[in-house]
mmCIF file of C-alpha atoms in Angstrom:
data_model
loop_
_atom_site.group_PDB
_atom_site.id
_atom_site.type_symbol
_atom_site.label_atom_id
_atom_site.label_comp_id
_atom_site.label_asym_id
_atom_site.label_seq_id
_atom_site.Cartn_x
_atom_site.Cartn_y
_atom_site.Cartn_z
ATOM 1 C CA UNK R 1 -7.771 -4.446 9.625
ATOM 2 C CA UNK R 2 -6.959 -8.093 9.047
ATOM 3 C CA UNK R 3 -3.579 -9.489 8.078
ATOM 4 C CA UNK R 4 -4.943 -11.452 5.124
ATOM 5 C CA UNK R 5 -2.962 -10.741 1.992
ATOM 6 C CA UNK R 6 -4.713 -9.909 -1.278
ATOM 7 C CA UNK R 7 -3.068 -12.943 -2.851
ATOM 8 C CA UNK R 8 -5.081 -15.130 -0.473
ATOM 9 C CA UNK R 9 -8.413 -13.894 -1.841
ATOM 10 C CA UNK R 10 -7.518 -13.128 -5.443
ATOM 11 C CA UNK R 11 -8.210 -16.542 -6.954
ATOM 12 C CA UNK R 12 -11.626 -16.793 -5.358
ATOM 13 C CA UNK R 13 -12.545 -13.362 -6.619
ATOM 14 C CA UNK R 14 -11.578 -14.203 -10.165
ATOM 15 C CA UNK R 15 -13.514 -17.463 -10.059
ATOM 16 C CA UNK R 16 -16.687 -15.499 -9.555
ATOM 17 C CA UNK R 17 -17.095 -16.024 -5.806
ATOM 18 C CA UNK R 18 -17.264 -18.975 -3.536
ATOM 19 C CA UNK R 19 -14.378 -20.622 -1.758
ATOM 20 C CA UNK R 20 -11.003 -19.705 -3.148
ATOM 21 C CA UNK R 21 -9.304 -22.434 -5.107
ATOM 22 C CA UNK R 22 -5.667 -23.013 -4.261
ATOM 23 C CA UNK R 23 -3.733 -24.521 -7.152
ATOM 24 C CA UNK R 24 -0.604 -26.476 -6.425
ATOM 25 C CA UNK R 25 -1.803 -27.748 -3.027
ATOM 26 C CA UNK R 26 -0.679 -31.197 -1.958
ATOM 27 C CA UNK R 27 -1.214 -33.248 1.180
ATOM 28 C CA UNK R 28 1.212 -35.367 3.160
ATOM 29 C CA UNK R 29 -0.270 -37.497 5.893
ATOM 30 C CA UNK R 30 -3.247 -35.204 6.286
ATOM 31 C CA UNK R 31 -1.112 -32.030 6.295
ATOM 32 C CA UNK R 32 -1.951 -29.728 3.393
ATOM 33 C CA UNK R 33 0.842 -27.704 1.795
ATOM 34 C CA UNK R 34 0.474 -25.031 -0.878
ATOM 35 C CA UNK R 35 3.406 -25.569 -3.222
ATOM 36 C CA UNK R 36 2.762 -22.288 -5.014
ATOM 37 C CA UNK R 37 3.363 -20.229 -1.873
ATOM 38 C CA UNK R 38 5.722 -22.558 0.009
ATOM 39 C CA UNK R 39 7.640 -24.166 -2.849
ATOM 40 C CA UNK R 40 10.039 -21.235 -3.184
ATOM 41 C CA UNK R 41 11.181 -21.621 0.423
ATOM 42 C CA UNK R 42 11.609 -25.365 0.054
ATOM 43 C CA UNK R 43 13.650 -24.792 -3.113
ATOM 44 C CA UNK R 44 15.769 -22.154 -1.340
ATOM 45 C CA UNK R 45 16.534 -24.557 1.499
ATOM 46 C CA UNK R 46 17.425 -27.311 -0.976
ATOM 47 C CA UNK R 47 19.798 -25.010 -2.898
ATOM 48 C CA UNK R 48 21.541 -23.976 0.331
ATOM 49 C CA UNK R 49 21.974 -27.606 1.391
ATOM 50 C CA UNK R 50 23.283 -28.546 -2.061
ATOM 51 C CA UNK R 51 25.927 -25.814 -2.211
ATOM 52 C CA UNK R 52 26.870 -26.354 1.429
ATOM 53 C CA UNK R 53 27.760 -29.925 0.520
ATOM 54 C CA UNK R 54 29.507 -28.977 -2.725
ATOM 55 C CA UNK R 55 31.589 -26.285 -0.992
ATOM 56 C CA UNK R 56 32.374 -28.385 2.125
ATOM 57 C CA UNK R 57 30.545 -25.865 4.312
ATOM 58 C CA UNK R 58 32.279 -22.752 2.925
ATOM 59 C CA UNK R 59 28.910 -21.325 1.808
ATOM 60 C CA UNK R 60 27.686 -20.907 5.390
ATOM 61 C CA UNK R 61 30.826 -19.486 6.997
ATOM 62 C CA UNK R 62 30.282 -16.132 8.787
ATOM 63 C CA UNK R 63 32.334 -14.128 6.306
ATOM 64 C CA UNK R 64 30.694 -15.671 3.249
ATOM 65 C CA UNK R 65 27.178 -15.067 4.564
ATOM 66 C CA UNK R 66 28.124 -11.446 5.162
ATOM 67 C CA UNK R 67 29.548 -11.219 1.636
ATOM 68 C CA UNK R 68 26.353 -12.611 0.089
ATOM 69 C CA UNK R 69 24.246 -9.964 1.833
ATOM 70 C CA UNK R 70 26.534 -7.002 1.126
ATOM 71 C CA UNK R 71 27.300 -7.945 -2.481
ATOM 72 C CA UNK R 72 23.638 -8.442 -3.438
ATOM 73 C CA UNK R 73 21.949 -5.790 -1.313
ATOM 74 C CA UNK R 74 21.234 -3.421 -4.193
ATOM 75 C CA UNK R 75 19.521 -6.130 -6.256
ATOM 76 C CA UNK R 76 17.350 -7.038 -3.253
ATOM 77 C CA UNK R 77 16.377 -3.384 -2.838
ATOM 78 C CA UNK R 78 15.389 -3.233 -6.508
ATOM 79 C CA UNK R 79 13.419 -6.482 -6.163
ATOM 80 C CA UNK R 80 11.178 -4.865 -3.525
ATOM 81 C CA UNK R 81 10.044 -2.187 -5.959
ATOM 82 C CA UNK R 82 9.958 -4.553 -8.936
ATOM 83 C CA UNK R 83 7.581 -7.017 -7.261
ATOM 84 C CA UNK R 84 5.017 -4.242 -6.741
ATOM 85 C CA UNK R 85 5.244 -3.210 -10.391
ATOM 86 C CA UNK R 86 4.879 -6.804 -11.583
ATOM 87 C CA UNK R 87 1.938 -7.406 -9.237
ATOM 88 C CA UNK R 88 0.224 -4.439 -10.898
ATOM 89 C CA UNK R 89 0.813 -6.058 -14.297
ATOM 90 C CA UNK R 90 3.705 -3.881 -15.478
ATOM 91 C CA UNK R 91 7.488 -4.147 -15.869
ATOM 92 C CA UNK R 92 10.447 -1.795 -15.445
ATOM 93 C CA UNK R 93 13.495 -2.289 -17.673
ATOM 94 C CA UNK R 94 15.163 0.979 -16.720
ATOM 95 C CA UNK R 95 16.174 0.320 -13.090
ATOM 96 C CA UNK R 96 19.782 -0.574 -13.927
ATOM 97 C CA UNK R 97 20.272 2.686 -15.789
ATOM 98 C CA UNK R 98 18.513 4.636 -13.029
ATOM 99 C CA UNK R 99 20.924 3.041 -10.528
ATOM 100 C CA UNK R 100 23.800 4.312 -12.676
ATOM 101 C CA UNK R 101 22.522 7.853 -13.173
ATOM 102 C CA UNK R 102 21.546 8.368 -9.519
ATOM 103 C CA UNK R 103 24.911 7.004 -8.374
ATOM 104 C CA UNK R 104 26.601 9.430 -10.777
ATOM 105 C CA UNK R 105 24.501 12.313 -9.454
ATOM 106 C CA UNK R 106 25.394 11.455 -5.854
ATOM 107 C CA UNK R 107 29.098 11.359 -6.794
ATOM 108 C CA UNK R 108 28.968 14.705 -8.592
ATOM 109 C CA UNK R 109 27.190 16.368 -5.660
ATOM 110 C CA UNK R 110 29.394 14.935 -2.896
ATOM 111 C CA UNK R 111 32.784 14.668 -4.592
ATOM 112 C CA UNK R 112 32.872 17.327 -7.284
ATOM 113 C CA UNK R 113 30.613 19.961 -5.750
ATOM 114 C CA UNK R 114 31.388 19.284 -2.093
ATOM 115 C CA UNK R 115 27.788 19.054 -0.881
ATOM 116 C CA UNK R 116 27.273 17.672 2.655
ATOM 117 C CA UNK R 117 26.508 13.979 2.295
ATOM 118 C CA UNK R 118 23.016 14.078 3.933
ATOM 119 C CA UNK R 119 21.901 16.851 1.564
ATOM 120 C CA UNK R 120 23.410 15.055 -1.431
ATOM 121 C CA UNK R 121 21.636 11.812 -0.540
ATOM 122 C CA UNK R 122 18.319 13.634 -0.162
ATOM 123 C CA UNK R 123 18.784 15.327 -3.532
ATOM 124 C CA UNK R 124 19.590 11.951 -5.103
ATOM 125 C CA UNK R 125 16.401 10.409 -3.692
ATOM 126 C CA UNK R 126 14.373 13.336 -5.030
ATOM 127 C CA UNK R 127 15.998 12.855 -8.436
ATOM 128 C CA UNK R 128 15.040 9.168 -8.337
ATOM 129 C CA UNK R 129 11.456 10.124 -7.529
ATOM 130 C CA UNK R 130 11.369 12.584 -10.441
ATOM 131 C CA UNK R 131 12.688 9.913 -12.795
ATOM 132 C CA UNK R 132 9.962 7.561 -11.586
ATOM 133 C CA UNK R 133 7.356 10.299 -11.998
ATOM 134 C CA UNK R 134 8.550 10.961 -15.554
ATOM 135 C CA UNK R 135 8.103 7.327 -16.517
ATOM 136 C CA UNK R 136 4.939 6.893 -14.461
ATOM 137 C CA UNK R 137 3.264 9.787 -16.262
ATOM 138 C CA UNK R 138 3.782 8.282 -19.714
ATOM 139 C CA UNK R 139 2.594 4.876 -18.509
ATOM 140 C CA UNK R 140 -0.356 5.845 -16.316
ATOM 141 C CA UNK R 141 -1.716 8.999 -17.919
ATOM 142 C CA UNK R 142 -0.519 8.828 -21.524
ATOM 143 C CA UNK R 143 -1.194 5.103 -21.896
ATOM 144 C CA UNK R 144 2.136 3.966 -23.350
ATOM 145 C CA UNK R 145 2.981 0.380 -22.291
ATOM 146 C CA UNK R 146 5.486 0.175 -19.454
ATOM 147 C CA UNK R 147 7.739 -2.073 -21.527
ATOM 148 C CA UNK R 148 8.215 0.679 -24.123
ATOM 149 C CA UNK R 149 8.541 3.579 -21.688
ATOM 150 C CA UNK R 150 11.089 1.843 -19.458
ATOM 151 C CA UNK R 151 13.016 0.473 -22.443
ATOM 152 C CA UNK R 152 13.353 4.060 -23.625
ATOM 153 C CA UNK R 153 14.319 5.035 -20.078
ATOM 154 C CA UNK R 154 16.992 2.359 -19.999
ATOM 155 C CA UNK R 155 18.644 3.935 -23.041
ATOM 156 C CA UNK R 156 18.014 7.533 -22.020
ATOM 157 C CA UNK R 157 19.377 7.302 -18.480
ATOM 158 C CA UNK R 158 22.350 5.182 -19.547
ATOM 159 C CA UNK R 159 23.218 7.877 -22.099
ATOM 160 C CA UNK R 160 22.823 10.542 -19.416
ATOM 161 C CA UNK R 161 25.152 8.609 -17.097
ATOM 162 C CA UNK R 162 27.827 8.371 -19.779
ATOM 163 C CA UNK R 163 27.417 12.074 -20.549
ATOM 164 C CA UNK R 164 27.977 12.990 -16.903
ATOM 165 C CA UNK R 165 30.830 10.578 -16.194
ATOM 166 C CA UNK R 166 32.399 10.045 -19.596
ATOM 167 C CA UNK R 167 34.686 7.019 -19.495
ATOM 168 C CA UNK R 168 35.880 7.451 -15.921
ATOM 169 C CA UNK R 169 34.479 7.075 -12.444
ATOM 170 C CA UNK R 170 34.056 9.684 -9.714
ATOM 171 C CA UNK R 171 35.168 9.006 -6.137
ATOM 172 C CA UNK R 172 35.994 8.451 -3.349
ATOM 173 C CA UNK R 173 32.778 8.805 -1.362
ATOM 174 C CA UNK R 174 32.513 10.133 2.208
ATOM 175 C CA UNK R 175 33.115 7.619 4.977
ATOM 176 C CA UNK R 176 29.467 7.724 6.075
ATOM 177 C CA UNK R 177 28.243 6.569 2.662
ATOM 178 C CA UNK R 178 30.843 3.812 2.489
ATOM 179 C CA UNK R 179 29.821 2.681 5.981
ATOM 180 C CA UNK R 180 26.194 2.398 4.896
ATOM 181 C CA UNK R 181 27.201 0.231 1.940
ATOM 182 C CA UNK R 182 30.034 -1.814 3.472
ATOM 183 C CA UNK R 183 30.038 -1.124 7.208
ATOM 184 C CA UNK R 184 28.795 -3.074 10.223
ATOM 185 C CA UNK R 185 26.994 -2.209 13.436
ATOM 186 C CA UNK R 186 29.156 -1.582 16.488
ATOM 187 C CA UNK R 187 29.298 -4.028 19.404
ATOM 188 C CA UNK R 188 27.262 -1.970 21.867
ATOM 189 C CA UNK R 189 26.982 -4.567 24.658
ATOM 190 C CA UNK R 190 30.181 -6.527 24.139
ATOM 191 C CA UNK R 191 30.679 -10.180 23.256
ATOM 192 C CA UNK R 192 29.420 -13.342 24.932
ATOM 193 C CA UNK R 193 30.877 -16.816 24.658
ATOM 194 C CA UNK R 194 29.090 -19.433 22.544
ATOM 195 C CA UNK R 195 31.251 -22.421 23.398
ATOM 196 C CA UNK R 196 32.906 -23.978 20.338
ATOM 197 C CA UNK R 197 31.491 -21.176 18.141
ATOM 198 C CA UNK R 198 33.616 -18.588 19.938
ATOM 199 C CA UNK R 199 32.387 -15.104 20.814
ATOM 200 C CA UNK R 200 29.459 -13.193 19.324
ATOM 201 C CA UNK R 201 28.094 -9.675 19.762
ATOM 202 C CA UNK R 202 25.321 -9.631 22.378
ATOM 203 C CA UNK R 203 23.456 -6.705 20.800
ATOM 204 C CA UNK R 204 23.214 -8.523 17.469
ATOM 205 C CA UNK R 205 21.886 -11.639 19.223
ATOM 206 C CA UNK R 206 19.220 -9.578 20.996
ATOM 207 C CA UNK R 207 18.133 -8.150 17.636
ATOM 208 C CA UNK R 208 17.718 -11.725 16.411
ATOM 209 C CA UNK R 209 15.514 -12.554 19.412
ATOM 210 C CA UNK R 210 13.368 -9.468 18.776
ATOM 211 C CA UNK R 211 13.037 -10.434 15.091
ATOM 212 C CA UNK R 212 11.851 -13.927 16.056
ATOM 213 C CA UNK R 213 9.292 -12.492 18.487
ATOM 214 C CA UNK R 214 8.022 -10.127 15.810
ATOM 215 C CA UNK R 215 7.750 -12.952 13.252
ATOM 216 C CA UNK R 216 5.813 -15.138 15.673
ATOM 217 C CA UNK R 217 3.426 -12.322 16.644
ATOM 218 C CA UNK R 218 2.715 -11.363 13.019
ATOM 219 C CA UNK R 219 2.141 -14.945 11.892
ATOM 220 C CA UNK R 220 -0.110 -15.716 14.855
ATOM 221 C CA UNK R 221 -2.217 -12.612 14.163
ATOM 222 C CA UNK R 222 -2.515 -13.600 10.511
ATOM 223 C CA UNK R 223 -3.597 -17.125 11.459
ATOM 224 C CA UNK R 224 -6.195 -15.868 13.923
ATOM 225 C CA UNK R 225 -7.519 -13.348 11.392
ATOM 226 C CA UNK R 226 -7.998 -16.089 8.806
ATOM 227 C CA UNK R 227 -9.821 -18.247 11.339
ATOM 228 C CA UNK R 228 -12.021 -15.280 12.210
ATOM 229 C CA UNK R 229 -13.015 -14.933 8.547
ATOM 230 C CA UNK R 230 -13.784 -18.649 8.311
ATOM 231 C CA UNK R 231 -10.841 -19.424 6.046
ATOM 232 C CA UNK R 232 -8.856 -22.628 6.279
ATOM 233 C CA UNK R 233 -5.577 -22.512 8.212
ATOM 234 C CA UNK R 234 -2.777 -25.010 8.593
ATOM 235 C CA UNK R 235 -2.867 -27.394 11.570
ATOM 236 C CA UNK R 236 -1.321 -26.022 14.754
ATOM 237 C CA UNK R 237 1.471 -28.596 14.576
ATOM 238 C CA UNK R 238 2.478 -27.393 11.099
ATOM 239 C CA UNK R 239 2.243 -23.764 12.257
ATOM 240 C CA UNK R 240 4.636 -24.424 15.122
ATOM 241 C CA UNK R 241 6.946 -26.382 12.844
ATOM 242 C CA UNK R 242 7.163 -23.397 10.484
ATOM 243 C CA UNK R 243 7.766 -21.013 13.384
ATOM 244 C CA UNK R 244 10.531 -23.178 14.852
ATOM 245 C CA UNK R 245 12.188 -23.553 11.446
ATOM 246 C CA UNK R 246 11.984 -19.800 10.831
ATOM 247 C CA UNK R 247 13.389 -19.018 14.277
ATOM 248 C CA UNK R 248 16.266 -21.449 13.752
ATOM 249 C CA UNK R 249 17.155 -19.873 10.404
ATOM 250 C CA UNK R 250 17.062 -16.324 11.821
ATOM 251 C CA UNK R 251 19.208 -17.205 14.826
ATOM 252 C CA UNK R 252 21.700 -19.124 12.698
ATOM 253 C CA UNK R 253 22.046 -16.138 10.379
ATOM 254 C CA UNK R 254 22.389 -13.649 13.244
ATOM 255 C CA UNK R 255 24.891 -15.804 15.152
ATOM 256 C CA UNK R 256 27.076 -16.243 12.075
ATOM 257 C CA UNK R 257 27.033 -12.505 11.354
ATOM 258 C CA UNK R 258 27.669 -11.660 15.015
ATOM 259 C CA UNK R 259 30.708 -13.942 14.967
ATOM 260 C CA UNK R 260 32.174 -12.047 11.990
ATOM 261 C CA UNK R 261 31.749 -8.271 12.148
ATOM 262 C CA UNK R 262 28.185 -7.968 13.481
ATOM 263 C CA UNK R 263 25.212 -6.976 11.324
ATOM 264 C CA UNK R 264 25.898 -5.152 8.050
ATOM 265 C CA UNK R 265 24.224 -1.748 8.003
ATOM 266 C CA UNK R 266 22.782 -2.557 4.627
ATOM 267 C CA UNK R 267 21.054 -5.597 6.187
ATOM 268 C CA UNK R 268 19.457 -3.273 8.731
ATOM 269 C CA UNK R 269 18.268 -1.065 5.856
ATOM 270 C CA UNK R 270 16.932 -4.095 4.003
ATOM 271 C CA UNK R 271 15.067 -5.336 7.081
ATOM 272 C CA UNK R 272 13.381 -1.943 7.504
ATOM 273 C CA UNK R 273 12.393 -1.836 3.822
ATOM 274 C CA UNK R 274 11.054 -5.405 3.802
ATOM 275 C CA UNK R 275 8.997 -4.820 6.945
ATOM 276 C CA UNK R 276 7.615 -1.484 5.729
ATOM 277 C CA UNK R 277 6.740 -2.681 2.235
ATOM 278 C CA UNK R 278 5.244 -5.961 3.459
ATOM 279 C CA UNK R 279 2.930 -4.020 5.771
ATOM 280 C CA UNK R 280 2.074 -1.583 2.980
ATOM 281 C CA UNK R 281 1.269 -4.371 0.516
ATOM 282 C CA UNK R 282 -0.779 -6.470 2.934
ATOM 283 C CA UNK R 283 -2.410 -4.018 5.318
ATOM 284 C CA UNK R 284 -3.095 -0.766 3.498
ATOM 285 C CA UNK R 285 -5.684 0.298 0.963
ATOM 286 C CA UNK R 286 -2.952 1.300 -1.489
ATOM 287 C CA UNK R 287 -1.370 -2.165 -1.275
ATOM 288 C CA UNK R 288 -4.660 -3.928 -1.881
ATOM 289 C CA UNK R 289 -5.335 -1.678 -4.842
ATOM 290 C CA UNK R 290 -2.033 -2.786 -6.411
ATOM 291 C CA UNK R 291 -3.168 -6.411 -6.188
ATOM 292 C CA UNK R 292 -6.623 -5.514 -7.477
ATOM 293 C CA UNK R 293 -5.212 -3.782 -10.567
ATOM 294 C CA UNK R 294 -3.029 -6.746 -11.456
ATOM 295 C CA UNK R 295 -5.658 -9.338 -10.619
ATOM 296 C CA UNK R 296 -8.561 -7.864 -12.579
ATOM 297 C CA UNK R 297 -8.127 -4.399 -14.050
ATOM 298 C CA UNK R 298 -11.735 -3.915 -15.145
ATOM 299 C CA UNK R 299 -13.079 -5.002 -11.765
ATOM 300 C CA UNK R 300 -10.672 -2.605 -10.060
ATOM 301 C CA UNK R 301 -11.897 0.297 -12.227
ATOM 302 C CA UNK R 302 -15.550 -0.568 -11.544
ATOM 303 C CA UNK R 303 -14.760 -0.741 -7.812
ATOM 304 C CA UNK R 304 -13.542 2.841 -7.827
ATOM 305 C CA UNK R 305 -9.806 2.216 -7.709
ATOM 306 C CA UNK R 306 -7.890 5.201 -9.098
ATOM 307 C CA UNK R 307 -5.805 3.043 -11.395
ATOM 308 C CA UNK R 308 -3.819 5.843 -13.016
ATOM 309 C CA UNK R 309 -2.794 7.300 -9.676
ATOM 310 C CA UNK R 310 -1.750 3.920 -8.236
ATOM 311 C CA UNK R 311 0.325 3.039 -11.306
ATOM 312 C CA UNK R 312 1.947 6.473 -11.274
ATOM 313 C CA UNK R 313 3.010 6.162 -7.638
ATOM 314 C CA UNK R 314 4.426 2.651 -7.904
ATOM 315 C CA UNK R 315 6.788 3.934 -10.598
ATOM 316 C CA UNK R 316 7.710 6.919 -8.417
ATOM 317 C CA UNK R 317 8.452 4.413 -5.661
ATOM 318 C CA UNK R 318 10.583 2.358 -8.050
ATOM 319 C CA UNK R 319 12.595 5.465 -8.874
ATOM 320 C CA UNK R 320 13.280 6.144 -5.189
ATOM 321 C CA UNK R 321 14.339 2.556 -4.514
ATOM 322 C CA UNK R 322 16.577 2.652 -7.596
ATOM 323 C CA UNK R 323 18.225 5.775 -6.182
ATOM 324 C CA UNK R 324 18.814 4.001 -2.867
ATOM 325 C CA UNK R 325 20.323 1.046 -4.727
ATOM 326 C CA UNK R 326 22.464 3.461 -6.769
ATOM 327 C CA UNK R 327 23.848 5.058 -3.610
ATOM 328 C CA UNK R 328 24.557 1.663 -2.027
ATOM 329 C CA UNK R 329 26.260 0.300 -5.143
ATOM 330 C CA UNK R 330 28.416 3.387 -5.669
ATOM 331 C CA UNK R 331 29.293 3.475 -1.972
ATOM 332 C CA UNK R 332 30.364 -0.175 -1.996
ATOM 333 C CA UNK R 333 32.683 0.409 -4.955
ATOM 334 C CA UNK R 334 33.680 3.824 -3.540
ATOM 335 C CA UNK R 335 33.079 5.412 -6.928
ATOM 336 C CA UNK R 336 30.347 5.954 -9.491
ATOM 337 C CA UNK R 337 31.130 4.400 -12.871
ATOM 338 C CA UNK R 338 29.486 4.574 -16.314
ATOM 339 C CA UNK R 339 28.861 0.808 -16.394
ATOM 340 C CA UNK R 340 27.176 0.663 -12.985
ATOM 341 C CA UNK R 341 23.851 -1.151 -12.910
ATOM 342 C CA UNK R 342 24.370 -3.244 -16.040
ATOM 343 C CA UNK R 343 21.810 -6.107 -16.040
ATOM 344 C CA UNK R 344 20.451 -5.118 -12.610
ATOM 345 C CA UNK R 345 16.977 -4.912 -14.128
ATOM 346 C CA UNK R 346 17.220 -8.534 -15.252
ATOM 347 C CA UNK R 347 18.312 -9.681 -11.799
ATOM 348 C CA UNK R 348 15.475 -7.762 -10.130
ATOM 349 C CA UNK R 349 12.878 -9.131 -12.551
ATOM 350 C CA UNK R 350 14.238 -12.667 -12.137
ATOM 351 C CA UNK R 351 14.107 -12.308 -8.336
ATOM 352 C CA UNK R 352 10.435 -11.306 -8.510
ATOM 353 C CA UNK R 353 9.399 -14.181 -10.767
ATOM 354 C CA UNK R 354 11.472 -16.795 -8.970
ATOM 355 C CA UNK R 355 9.960 -15.482 -5.735
ATOM 356 C CA UNK R 356 6.429 -16.304 -6.853
ATOM 357 C CA UNK R 357 5.181 -13.367 -8.935
ATOM 358 C CA UNK R 358 2.693 -14.269 -11.658
ATOM 359 C CA UNK R 359 3.348 -13.364 -15.270
ATOM 360 C CA UNK R 360 -0.157 -11.888 -15.610
ATOM 361 C CA UNK R 361 0.118 -9.886 -12.376
ATOM 362 C CA UNK R 362 -1.976 -9.904 -9.227
ATOM 363 C CA UNK R 363 0.202 -12.381 -7.318
ATOM 364 C CA UNK R 364 3.423 -11.957 -5.377
ATOM 365 C CA UNK R 365 4.905 -11.033 -2.016
ATOM 366 C CA UNK R 366 7.784 -8.801 -0.960
ATOM 367 C CA UNK R 367 9.317 -11.611 1.106
ATOM 368 C CA UNK R 368 9.027 -13.901 -1.917
ATOM 369 C CA UNK R 369 10.952 -11.424 -4.092
ATOM 370 C CA UNK R 370 13.685 -11.193 -1.441
ATOM 371 C CA UNK R 371 13.844 -14.992 -1.335
ATOM 372 C CA UNK R 372 14.081 -15.115 -5.130
ATOM 373 C CA UNK R 373 16.928 -12.616 -5.031
ATOM 374 C CA UNK R 374 18.724 -14.657 -2.373
ATOM 375 C CA UNK R 375 18.356 -17.800 -4.482
ATOM 376 C CA UNK R 376 20.121 -16.025 -7.336
ATOM 377 C CA UNK R 377 22.747 -14.744 -4.897
ATOM 378 C CA UNK R 378 23.428 -18.196 -3.446
ATOM 379 C CA UNK R 379 23.701 -19.696 -6.932
ATOM 380 C CA UNK R 380 26.187 -16.985 -7.941
ATOM 381 C CA UNK R 381 28.205 -17.352 -4.761
ATOM 382 C CA UNK R 382 28.072 -21.129 -4.531
ATOM 383 C CA UNK R 383 29.113 -21.709 -8.123
ATOM 384 C CA UNK R 384 31.900 -19.170 -7.704
ATOM 385 C CA UNK R 385 33.182 -21.068 -4.663
ATOM 386 C CA UNK R 386 33.322 -24.325 -6.608
ATOM 387 C CA UNK R 387 35.080 -22.613 -9.538
ATOM 388 C CA UNK R 388 32.317 -22.776 -12.147
ATOM 389 C CA UNK R 389 32.817 -20.566 -15.236
ATOM 390 C CA UNK R 390 30.523 -17.584 -15.725
ATOM 391 C CA UNK R 391 28.684 -19.157 -18.655
ATOM 392 C CA UNK R 392 27.678 -22.113 -16.480
ATOM 393 C CA UNK R 393 26.384 -19.738 -13.802
ATOM 394 C CA UNK R 394 24.201 -17.963 -16.378
ATOM 395 C CA UNK R 395 22.967 -21.339 -17.631
ATOM 396 C CA UNK R 396 21.847 -22.437 -14.176
ATOM 397 C CA UNK R 397 20.200 -19.085 -13.406
ATOM 398 C CA UNK R 398 18.319 -19.240 -16.707
ATOM 399 C CA UNK R 399 17.062 -22.741 -15.950
ATOM 400 C CA UNK R 400 15.926 -21.716 -12.460
ATOM 401 C CA UNK R 401 14.016 -18.702 -13.845
ATOM 402 C CA UNK R 402 12.350 -20.787 -16.564
ATOM 403 C CA UNK R 403 11.388 -23.481 -14.049
ATOM 404 C CA UNK R 404 9.834 -20.900 -11.693
ATOM 405 C CA UNK R 405 7.664 -19.348 -14.424
ATOM 406 C CA UNK R 406 6.776 -22.773 -15.848
ATOM 407 C CA UNK R 407 5.558 -23.845 -12.409
ATOM 408 C CA UNK R 408 3.360 -20.741 -12.175
ATOM 409 C CA UNK R 409 1.807 -21.442 -15.578
ATOM 410 C CA UNK R 410 1.336 -25.121 -14.695
ATOM 411 C CA UNK R 411 -0.535 -24.355 -11.465
ATOM 412 C CA UNK R 412 -2.839 -21.967 -13.312
ATOM 413 C CA UNK R 413 -3.645 -24.596 -15.929
ATOM 414 C CA UNK R 414 -4.360 -27.165 -13.219
ATOM 415 C CA UNK R 415 -6.675 -24.691 -11.513
ATOM 416 C CA UNK R 416 -8.478 -24.014 -14.805
ATOM 417 C CA UNK R 417 -8.826 -27.704 -15.617
ATOM 418 C CA UNK R 418 -10.298 -28.476 -12.182
ATOM 419 C CA UNK R 419 -13.194 -26.009 -12.556
#
């Protein structure tokens, strides 16, 4: 099976065949660049450079990078599930409340009832799946719009959380759960000297090298697959430039984390989820069906896609990921509270759209959603470091979200006008 993503062929399919049109593509000195797919990464780099200057380098210190990852991990987990739902042409407004109710359930089972933590976590994940199945049934099989069902779910599960917890939190959590949310990998192979940078954990550095090798192998396979299908690919020089830039970013991140307290366990969890869901979205029949449903629902039905089943299962998946985020959030705070998860749904939705999801569905990538979430995280962190008030942070985040969606609409209009 090839590594070509459904987003690469979607536009051509909608145009009625022929070579796919690629809106938002510009050329610099003979090198073609797709702003729609690459613009988010350029913007992310620009935001990092900007706040690095404004904070005199404090943004990129080892401890601050670790804080950004740990403090925003649950939103990034939610963004993975949200991007799949948006690609399919739906929305989920209930994830913040599901985070709260699953965190409350985990606390009741582990703290109040004394369940062993592995069994309690498994029960919490099952509860998240059942919540997703409840909402998925009404959306997929009963035909109620996802906006209405999940809006009702947002109210229902928030009320259930407050019923269970009242006005107080439940804690503390077992050490193993707190380690998953706040802990770091051990230094298995000891430290090595990095000159003026000091010492860094060797095991963490080796993980970075393996990640770079995996990135290079995957990208090279994708490039060769596209060439095999007769599709256009970037020049080899640009390909190597992207690989070198990606490798430099990964190693910088790993080195900084290895200099602090090694890799956060939640980063390891995130890496596993991103890899698994990227492969599912790009290389499985189920993933391609999600893109097909969002890209052209009627064509998907005529092609034999079981639309109701696919929609049902993406909401089940969203429930499970919300439960994971609920466990992580409660574990980081060391208690489950009635206000947990407030506005998490807005952050997850914003991450998906900033990361390149289309308003009409059919377009988006898991890595893009993670990048969108990190943009929001860097804005939050950077503006906090320079002492900006909360209202100014919300203003900037709103402008960034509006600009991302406006760019998506603009590229579609350009594509339509060029036909």
